[in-house]
Short mmCIF file of C-alpha atoms and ligand atoms in Angstrom, two decimals:
data_model
loop_
_atom_site.label_atom_id
_atom_site.label_comp_id
_atom_site.label_asym_id
_atom_site.label_seq_id
_atom_site.Cartn_x
_atom_site.Cartn_y
_atom_site.Cartn_z
CA MET A 344 -40.76 70.02 -258.77
CA ARG A 345 -39.87 70.09 -255.58
CA ALA A 346 -40.00 66.27 -254.14
CA ARG A 347 -38.33 66.20 -257.96
CA LEU A 348 -35.27 68.48 -257.28
CA ALA A 349 -34.69 66.65 -253.53
CA GLY A 350 -34.12 63.50 -255.63
CA GLU A 351 -31.51 65.09 -257.39
CA ILE A 352 -29.99 67.06 -254.90
CA GLU A 353 -29.86 63.88 -252.79
CA ALA A 354 -27.57 62.06 -256.10
CA PHE A 355 -25.19 65.55 -255.96
CA THR A 356 -25.02 65.30 -251.85
CA LYS A 357 -24.15 61.37 -252.44
CA ARG A 358 -21.26 61.98 -255.05
CA PHE A 359 -19.81 64.75 -253.88
CA GLY A 360 -20.36 64.66 -249.82
CA ILE A 361 -21.86 68.19 -249.42
CA ALA A 362 -25.00 69.38 -249.68
CA PRO A 363 -25.39 72.27 -252.37
CA SER A 364 -25.89 75.75 -250.16
CA LEU A 365 -27.82 78.63 -250.30
CA SER A 366 -26.96 81.62 -248.19
CA VAL A 367 -29.76 84.31 -248.10
CA VAL A 368 -28.51 87.99 -247.02
CA LEU A 369 -31.62 89.97 -245.52
CA VAL A 370 -31.21 93.55 -244.21
CA GLY A 371 -33.70 94.71 -241.52
CA GLU A 372 -36.82 93.26 -240.92
CA ASP A 373 -39.27 94.45 -243.09
CA PRO A 374 -42.29 91.72 -241.95
CA ALA A 375 -42.70 90.62 -246.23
CA SER A 376 -38.59 90.55 -246.60
CA VAL A 377 -38.72 88.64 -242.68
CA THR A 378 -41.09 86.12 -244.08
CA TYR A 379 -40.12 84.96 -247.91
CA VAL A 380 -36.47 84.69 -246.12
CA GLY A 381 -38.01 81.96 -243.70
CA ALA A 382 -40.33 80.17 -246.54
CA LYS A 383 -36.77 79.97 -248.61
CA GLU A 384 -35.41 79.16 -246.08
CA LYS A 385 -37.26 76.15 -244.81
CA ALA A 386 -37.86 75.24 -248.35
CA SER A 387 -34.09 74.68 -249.01
CA ARG A 388 -34.01 72.52 -245.82
CA GLU A 389 -36.47 70.84 -246.56
CA ALA A 390 -34.80 69.91 -250.42
CA GLY A 391 -31.58 68.31 -248.62
CA MET A 392 -29.36 71.76 -249.21
CA ILE A 393 -27.63 73.71 -246.51
CA SER A 394 -29.75 76.97 -245.65
CA GLU A 395 -28.16 79.97 -244.34
CA ALA A 396 -29.94 83.45 -243.62
CA VAL A 397 -27.40 86.64 -243.05
CA ARG A 398 -28.82 88.94 -240.88
CA LEU A 399 -27.77 92.26 -240.71
CA PRO A 400 -29.57 95.75 -239.06
CA ALA A 401 -31.75 97.67 -241.01
CA THR A 402 -28.91 100.39 -240.12
CA SER A 403 -26.31 98.83 -241.88
CA SER A 404 -24.14 100.79 -244.18
CA LYS A 405 -24.10 99.58 -247.81
CA ASP A 406 -19.96 99.24 -246.97
CA ARG A 407 -21.37 96.36 -244.55
CA VAL A 408 -23.58 94.82 -246.75
CA ILE A 409 -21.13 94.37 -250.25
CA THR A 410 -18.82 93.51 -246.90
CA ALA A 411 -20.81 90.15 -246.28
CA VAL A 412 -21.69 89.63 -249.84
CA GLU A 413 -18.38 89.24 -251.22
CA SER A 414 -17.25 86.92 -247.94
CA LEU A 415 -19.65 84.39 -249.27
CA ASN A 416 -18.15 85.01 -252.63
CA ARG A 417 -15.19 83.70 -251.43
CA ASP A 418 -16.08 80.78 -249.92
CA PRO A 419 -16.31 77.66 -252.06
CA ALA A 420 -18.70 76.21 -250.45
CA ARG A 421 -21.46 79.01 -250.46
CA GLN A 422 -22.44 78.18 -253.69
CA GLY A 423 -25.90 80.43 -254.11
CA ILE A 424 -26.43 83.53 -253.03
CA LEU A 425 -29.23 86.06 -253.11
CA VAL A 426 -30.10 89.41 -251.40
CA GLN A 427 -33.63 90.24 -250.67
CA LEU A 428 -34.33 92.73 -252.10
CA PRO A 429 -35.87 95.76 -250.87
CA LEU A 430 -33.29 96.88 -249.20
CA PRO A 431 -33.90 99.92 -246.67
CA ARG A 432 -33.41 103.31 -248.83
CA HIS A 433 -30.28 104.52 -248.16
CA ILE A 434 -28.64 100.91 -249.78
CA ASP A 435 -28.62 101.32 -253.54
CA PRO A 436 -29.76 97.45 -254.07
CA ASP A 437 -27.69 98.10 -258.05
CA VAL A 438 -24.79 98.53 -256.01
CA VAL A 439 -25.15 95.42 -254.21
CA VAL A 440 -26.28 93.46 -256.66
CA GLN A 441 -23.26 94.13 -258.66
CA ALA A 442 -21.41 92.73 -255.97
CA ILE A 443 -22.61 89.39 -256.42
CA ASP A 444 -20.56 86.69 -258.06
CA PRO A 445 -22.45 86.04 -261.29
CA THR A 446 -21.53 82.30 -260.66
CA LYS A 447 -23.13 82.61 -257.62
CA ASP A 448 -26.21 84.34 -258.19
CA VAL A 449 -29.02 82.35 -258.29
CA ASP A 450 -31.62 85.00 -258.07
CA GLY A 451 -30.38 85.46 -261.97
CA LEU A 452 -30.34 89.85 -260.76
CA HIS A 453 -26.81 90.31 -261.79
CA PRO A 454 -26.22 92.76 -265.19
CA TYR A 455 -24.18 89.83 -266.09
CA ASN A 456 -27.25 87.42 -266.08
CA LEU A 457 -29.83 89.51 -267.16
CA GLY A 458 -27.47 90.07 -270.52
CA LEU A 459 -26.92 86.59 -270.74
CA LEU A 460 -31.04 85.76 -270.74
CA LEU A 461 -31.36 88.51 -273.35
CA ALA A 462 -28.95 87.26 -275.34
CA GLY A 463 -30.81 84.07 -275.33
CA ARG A 464 -28.69 81.90 -273.62
CA PRO A 465 -29.83 82.44 -269.93
CA ARG A 466 -27.67 80.69 -266.92
CA PHE A 467 -30.07 82.27 -263.80
CA ALA A 468 -33.20 83.44 -264.88
CA PRO A 469 -34.54 85.28 -262.55
CA ALA A 470 -36.72 83.23 -259.85
CA THR A 471 -40.26 84.32 -260.39
CA PRO A 472 -40.36 84.39 -264.48
CA SER A 473 -38.34 81.04 -264.58
CA GLY A 474 -41.56 79.67 -262.03
CA ILE A 475 -44.36 81.23 -264.61
CA GLN A 476 -42.78 79.73 -267.69
CA GLN A 477 -42.57 76.36 -266.00
CA LEU A 478 -46.28 76.63 -264.51
CA LEU A 479 -47.61 77.63 -268.24
CA ILE A 480 -45.76 74.43 -269.05
CA GLU A 481 -46.39 72.15 -266.76
CA GLU A 482 -50.09 73.67 -267.40
CA ASN A 483 -49.56 72.75 -271.10
CA VAL A 484 -50.32 75.71 -272.05
CA GLU A 485 -49.78 76.66 -275.48
CA THR A 486 -47.05 79.97 -275.68
CA SER A 487 -45.92 79.25 -278.76
CA GLY A 488 -47.64 82.12 -280.80
CA ALA A 489 -49.92 83.25 -277.95
CA HIS A 490 -50.27 87.26 -277.67
CA VAL A 491 -48.52 87.68 -274.03
CA VAL A 492 -49.73 90.95 -271.96
CA ILE A 493 -47.38 91.58 -269.00
CA CYS A 494 -48.23 94.65 -267.02
CA GLY A 495 -45.13 95.35 -264.95
CA ARG A 496 -41.10 96.33 -266.51
CA SER A 497 -39.06 95.24 -263.68
CA ASN A 498 -35.74 93.83 -263.64
CA ILE A 499 -37.51 91.25 -261.05
CA VAL A 500 -40.48 90.61 -262.75
CA GLY A 501 -42.20 92.01 -266.17
CA ARG A 502 -38.40 92.61 -268.17
CA PRO A 503 -37.07 89.21 -267.94
CA LEU A 504 -40.34 87.43 -268.36
CA ALA A 505 -40.56 89.29 -271.63
CA ALA A 506 -36.73 88.17 -272.29
CA ILE A 507 -37.89 84.63 -271.84
CA LEU A 508 -41.12 84.49 -273.83
CA LEU A 509 -39.56 86.12 -276.38
CA GLY A 510 -36.76 82.87 -277.04
CA ARG A 511 -37.43 79.90 -278.70
CA GLY A 512 -38.28 76.47 -277.49
CA LYS A 513 -41.02 75.30 -275.37
CA GLY A 514 -42.86 77.14 -272.87
CA ALA A 515 -41.93 80.53 -274.99
CA ASN A 516 -41.70 82.16 -278.79
CA SER A 517 -44.82 84.51 -277.85
CA THR A 518 -45.74 87.55 -279.60
CA VAL A 519 -44.98 90.01 -276.13
CA THR A 520 -46.22 93.50 -275.32
CA VAL A 521 -45.11 94.89 -271.37
CA CYS A 522 -47.80 97.75 -270.18
CA HIS A 523 -46.31 100.12 -267.42
CA THR A 524 -47.79 103.44 -266.02
CA GLY A 525 -46.84 104.96 -269.21
CA THR A 526 -49.05 103.03 -271.11
CA ARG A 527 -52.55 104.32 -272.80
CA ASP A 528 -55.39 102.56 -272.98
CA LEU A 529 -54.66 99.34 -271.11
CA LYS A 530 -57.72 97.77 -271.25
CA VAL A 531 -57.47 97.07 -274.65
CA ILE A 532 -54.15 96.15 -274.42
CA THR A 533 -54.91 93.58 -271.94
CA ARG A 534 -58.41 92.21 -273.23
CA SER A 535 -56.18 91.27 -276.29
CA ALA A 536 -53.82 88.74 -274.80
CA ASP A 537 -54.03 85.49 -274.98
CA ILE A 538 -51.77 84.87 -271.36
CA LEU A 539 -52.04 88.01 -268.91
CA VAL A 540 -49.82 88.54 -266.20
CA ALA A 541 -50.01 91.05 -263.56
CA ALA A 542 -46.54 92.14 -261.92
CA ALA A 543 -47.57 95.37 -261.02
CA GLY A 544 -48.33 95.39 -257.19
CA GLN A 545 -51.64 97.34 -257.62
CA PRO A 546 -54.57 95.18 -255.31
CA ASP A 547 -57.64 94.85 -258.24
CA LEU A 548 -55.68 96.77 -260.75
CA ILE A 549 -56.86 93.68 -263.77
CA ARG A 550 -60.66 93.25 -263.56
CA GLY A 551 -62.90 90.77 -265.24
CA ASP A 552 -64.13 92.92 -268.05
CA MET A 553 -60.12 93.22 -268.84
CA ILE A 554 -59.60 89.67 -269.34
CA ARG A 555 -60.51 88.37 -272.63
CA PRO A 556 -62.73 85.35 -272.55
CA GLY A 557 -60.66 81.75 -272.20
CA ALA A 558 -57.95 83.89 -271.42
CA VAL A 559 -55.30 82.93 -269.03
CA VAL A 560 -54.22 84.64 -265.88
CA ILE A 561 -51.09 84.86 -264.09
CA ASP A 562 -51.37 87.17 -261.01
CA VAL A 563 -47.55 88.31 -259.79
CA GLY A 564 -48.88 90.67 -257.21
CA VAL A 565 -48.53 89.88 -253.80
CA ASN A 566 -50.14 93.20 -251.69
CA ARG A 567 -50.96 93.28 -247.84
CA ILE A 568 -54.76 95.06 -247.28
CA ASN A 569 -55.19 96.09 -243.64
CA ASP A 570 -58.22 93.34 -242.29
CA PRO A 571 -59.44 94.07 -239.16
CA GLY A 572 -60.77 90.80 -238.81
CA ARG A 573 -57.44 89.22 -238.90
CA LYS A 574 -55.52 88.81 -236.28
CA SER A 575 -52.71 89.93 -238.10
CA GLY A 576 -54.27 92.60 -239.06
CA PHE A 577 -53.60 92.15 -242.63
CA ARG A 578 -54.55 89.56 -245.61
CA LEU A 579 -52.51 89.22 -249.49
CA VAL A 580 -53.85 90.12 -252.42
CA GLY A 581 -53.12 90.19 -255.65
CA ASP A 582 -53.67 91.97 -258.50
CA VAL A 583 -55.76 90.53 -260.31
CA LYS A 584 -59.82 90.94 -259.04
CA PHE A 585 -60.01 87.15 -258.34
CA ASP A 586 -64.04 87.25 -257.78
CA GLU A 587 -64.06 88.82 -261.26
CA ALA A 588 -61.73 87.25 -262.92
CA VAL A 589 -62.45 83.59 -262.28
CA ASP A 590 -65.24 83.74 -264.20
CA VAL A 591 -63.64 84.58 -266.95
CA ALA A 592 -60.39 83.11 -267.85
CA SER A 593 -59.97 79.61 -268.45
CA LEU A 594 -56.93 79.23 -266.26
CA ILE A 595 -55.38 81.80 -263.32
CA THR A 596 -53.53 81.63 -260.41
CA PRO A 597 -54.25 82.54 -256.96
CA VAL A 598 -52.41 84.23 -254.34
CA PRO A 599 -51.15 83.36 -252.38
CA GLY A 600 -50.16 80.81 -253.30
CA GLY A 601 -49.74 80.73 -257.69
CA VAL A 602 -46.11 82.12 -258.09
CA GLY A 603 -44.88 82.93 -254.75
CA PRO A 604 -44.17 78.85 -254.54
CA MET A 605 -42.94 78.23 -257.79
CA THR A 606 -40.40 81.26 -257.57
CA ILE A 607 -38.90 78.90 -254.74
CA ALA A 608 -38.98 76.11 -256.29
CA MET A 609 -36.78 77.55 -259.11
CA LEU A 610 -34.57 79.50 -256.38
CA LEU A 611 -33.72 76.13 -255.59
CA ARG A 612 -33.02 74.20 -258.88
CA ASN A 613 -30.88 77.50 -259.71
CA THR A 614 -28.82 76.92 -256.54
CA LEU A 615 -28.56 73.04 -257.69
CA VAL A 616 -27.27 74.29 -261.51
CA ALA A 617 -25.08 76.75 -259.70
CA ALA A 618 -23.35 73.72 -257.41
CA LEU A 619 -23.27 71.71 -260.31
CA ALA A 620 -21.52 74.09 -262.41
CA SER A 621 -19.16 74.98 -259.04
CA ARG A 622 -18.27 70.98 -259.71
CA ALA A 623 -17.70 70.94 -262.92
CA GLY A 624 -14.10 69.43 -263.91
CA LYS A 625 -13.52 68.27 -260.19
N1 NAP B 1620 -44.83 86.05 -256.10
C1 NAP B 1620 -44.06 86.15 -255.74
O1 NAP B 1620 -42.50 85.03 -255.92
C2 NAP B 1620 -43.17 87.81 -256.51
C3 NAP B 1620 -41.69 87.67 -256.95
C4 NAP B 1620 -41.87 89.13 -256.88
C5 NAP B 1620 -42.61 90.10 -256.82
N2 NAP B 1620 -43.72 90.11 -256.25
C6 NAP B 1620 -44.76 91.03 -256.36
O2 NAP B 1620 -44.98 91.69 -258.14
C7 NAP B 1620 -45.41 92.60 -257.61
C8 NAP B 1620 -44.74 93.83 -258.82
O3 NAP B 1620 -43.46 93.36 -258.10
P1 NAP B 1620 -41.96 94.26 -258.74
O4 NAP B 1620 -41.42 94.28 -257.67
O5 NAP B 1620 -41.93 93.64 -260.51
O6 NAP B 1620 -42.55 95.64 -258.73
P2 NAP B 1620 -42.02 97.50 -258.86
O7 NAP B 1620 -40.14 97.32 -259.35
O8 NAP B 1620 -42.86 98.17 -258.08
O9 NAP B 1620 -42.87 97.32 -260.63
C9 NAP B 1620 -43.87 97.77 -260.51
C10 NAP B 1620 -44.31 97.83 -262.32
O10 NAP B 1620 -45.24 97.62 -262.27
C11 NAP B 1620 -45.89 99.13 -263.01
N3 NAP B 1620 -47.49 99.31 -262.66
C12 NAP B 1620 -47.48 100.20 -261.51
N4 NAP B 1620 -48.68 100.84 -261.03
C13 NAP B 1620 -49.56 99.89 -262.67
C14 NAP B 1620 -50.49 100.17 -263.40
N5 NAP B 1620 -51.30 101.27 -263.05
N6 NAP B 1620 -50.55 99.85 -264.83
C15 NAP B 1620 -49.71 99.73 -265.19
N7 NAP B 1620 -48.16 99.30 -264.69
C16 NAP B 1620 -48.18 99.72 -263.40
C17 NAP B 1620 -44.83 99.88 -262.90
O11 NAP B 1620 -44.72 100.79 -264.10
P3 NAP B 1620 -43.31 101.78 -263.91
O12 NAP B 1620 -42.59 101.37 -264.68
O13 NAP B 1620 -44.05 103.43 -264.66
O14 NAP B 1620 -43.62 102.59 -262.31
C18 NAP B 1620 -43.47 98.80 -262.99
O15 NAP B 1620 -43.17 98.76 -264.17
C19 NAP B 1620 -46.03 93.31 -256.26
O16 NAP B 1620 -47.04 93.00 -255.36
C20 NAP B 1620 -44.65 92.31 -254.89
O17 NAP B 1620 -44.97 91.92 -254.01
C21 NAP B 1620 -44.02 88.48 -256.45
#
C-alpha cells in the first residue's frame, strides 16, 4: 500500500511542484509516542512527503499547544496535521483535537470528521480502524453479514471501527457488537465472533478459549511488558495471547507488525487526500 501511495504522491508532486505535507505535534517525551512519531516521519519521507514534527515540552500549557496547532492550520503549505496522543495529563485532548482544522485533521478525530463517519460519509476515517478494514479487504475476509466483535470503545479505535464496519459496501456490512469494561460474559460474546478485534490495551485479555475456531483475529493492542532479558528492558505484546490464539484462529495479526504499519499507511493516504482536496479547483 505504501508503494502504491508513493506512486500517487510522486504524481501529485510533479503536478503541483510541491509534495504533500504531514505535521505531527508531539508534546513531551513519552517513549512510545516518540517512537510512533519517528515511525510516522520516516514513513512519510520514504513515501515522498514533506514531514515535520513540532516538538513541545511536556510542561507546555494547553494554550501553547493550541497556538502551535492554529499556526499549522493557517499555513497553506501544511495539509495534514495530527496531534500525537496521549497528551500530558494537564491538557484536555478533546480541546486540542477540536482546534485542528477539520480539513487538515488526517487522524480523523475531530468531532466533525467523526460525525461524517457516523453519517456514512467519511472524509478522514481514523487511521487505525481504516487500516483494519483495509487488512480485511486485502486478505479477502468476508465482512458482509459477518459478526464482528470489538473489545474497546475508544474514539480512536473501537467506536470508529464499529461505524466503518456498519457501513454498506466492500469491507463492511457487518453485524457489530462493541464490548467494554461493563460487558457481561465477555467470553460468550467473543466466542460468537466471526471477526474478533481486540483493542482494550490489556495484555493477554483474549485467550485461546475465547475464540471461535476459524475466526479471524485482529490484535490492535500494543502493551509494554517488562522483559529483563532484553536490552530495552521491555517487549511489546498485544491484547491477544498469540500462542494460544494462533492454533484456533484462521487468520491473526501479529504484534508488533500487524495493525501498526497499516495505521501508518492509512495516515499517509489521508494526508494525500487532504493535499488533493486543498488543491481542488486551483
Ligand atoms: N497499532 C496501532 O496503530 C494502535 C493505534 C491505537 C491504539 N493502539 C493500541 O490499542 C489499545 C487500545 O487503545 P485505545 O486508545 O483504544 O485505548 P483506551 O482509550 O484505553 O480504550 C480501551 C477500551 O478497552 C476497553 N477495555 C479495557 N479493558 C477491558 C476489558 N477487560 N474487557 C473489555 N473491554 C475492556 C475500555 O472499556 P471502558 O470504555 O469501559 O473503559 C475502553 O473502551 C492500546 O493497547 C493501544 O496502544 C494501537
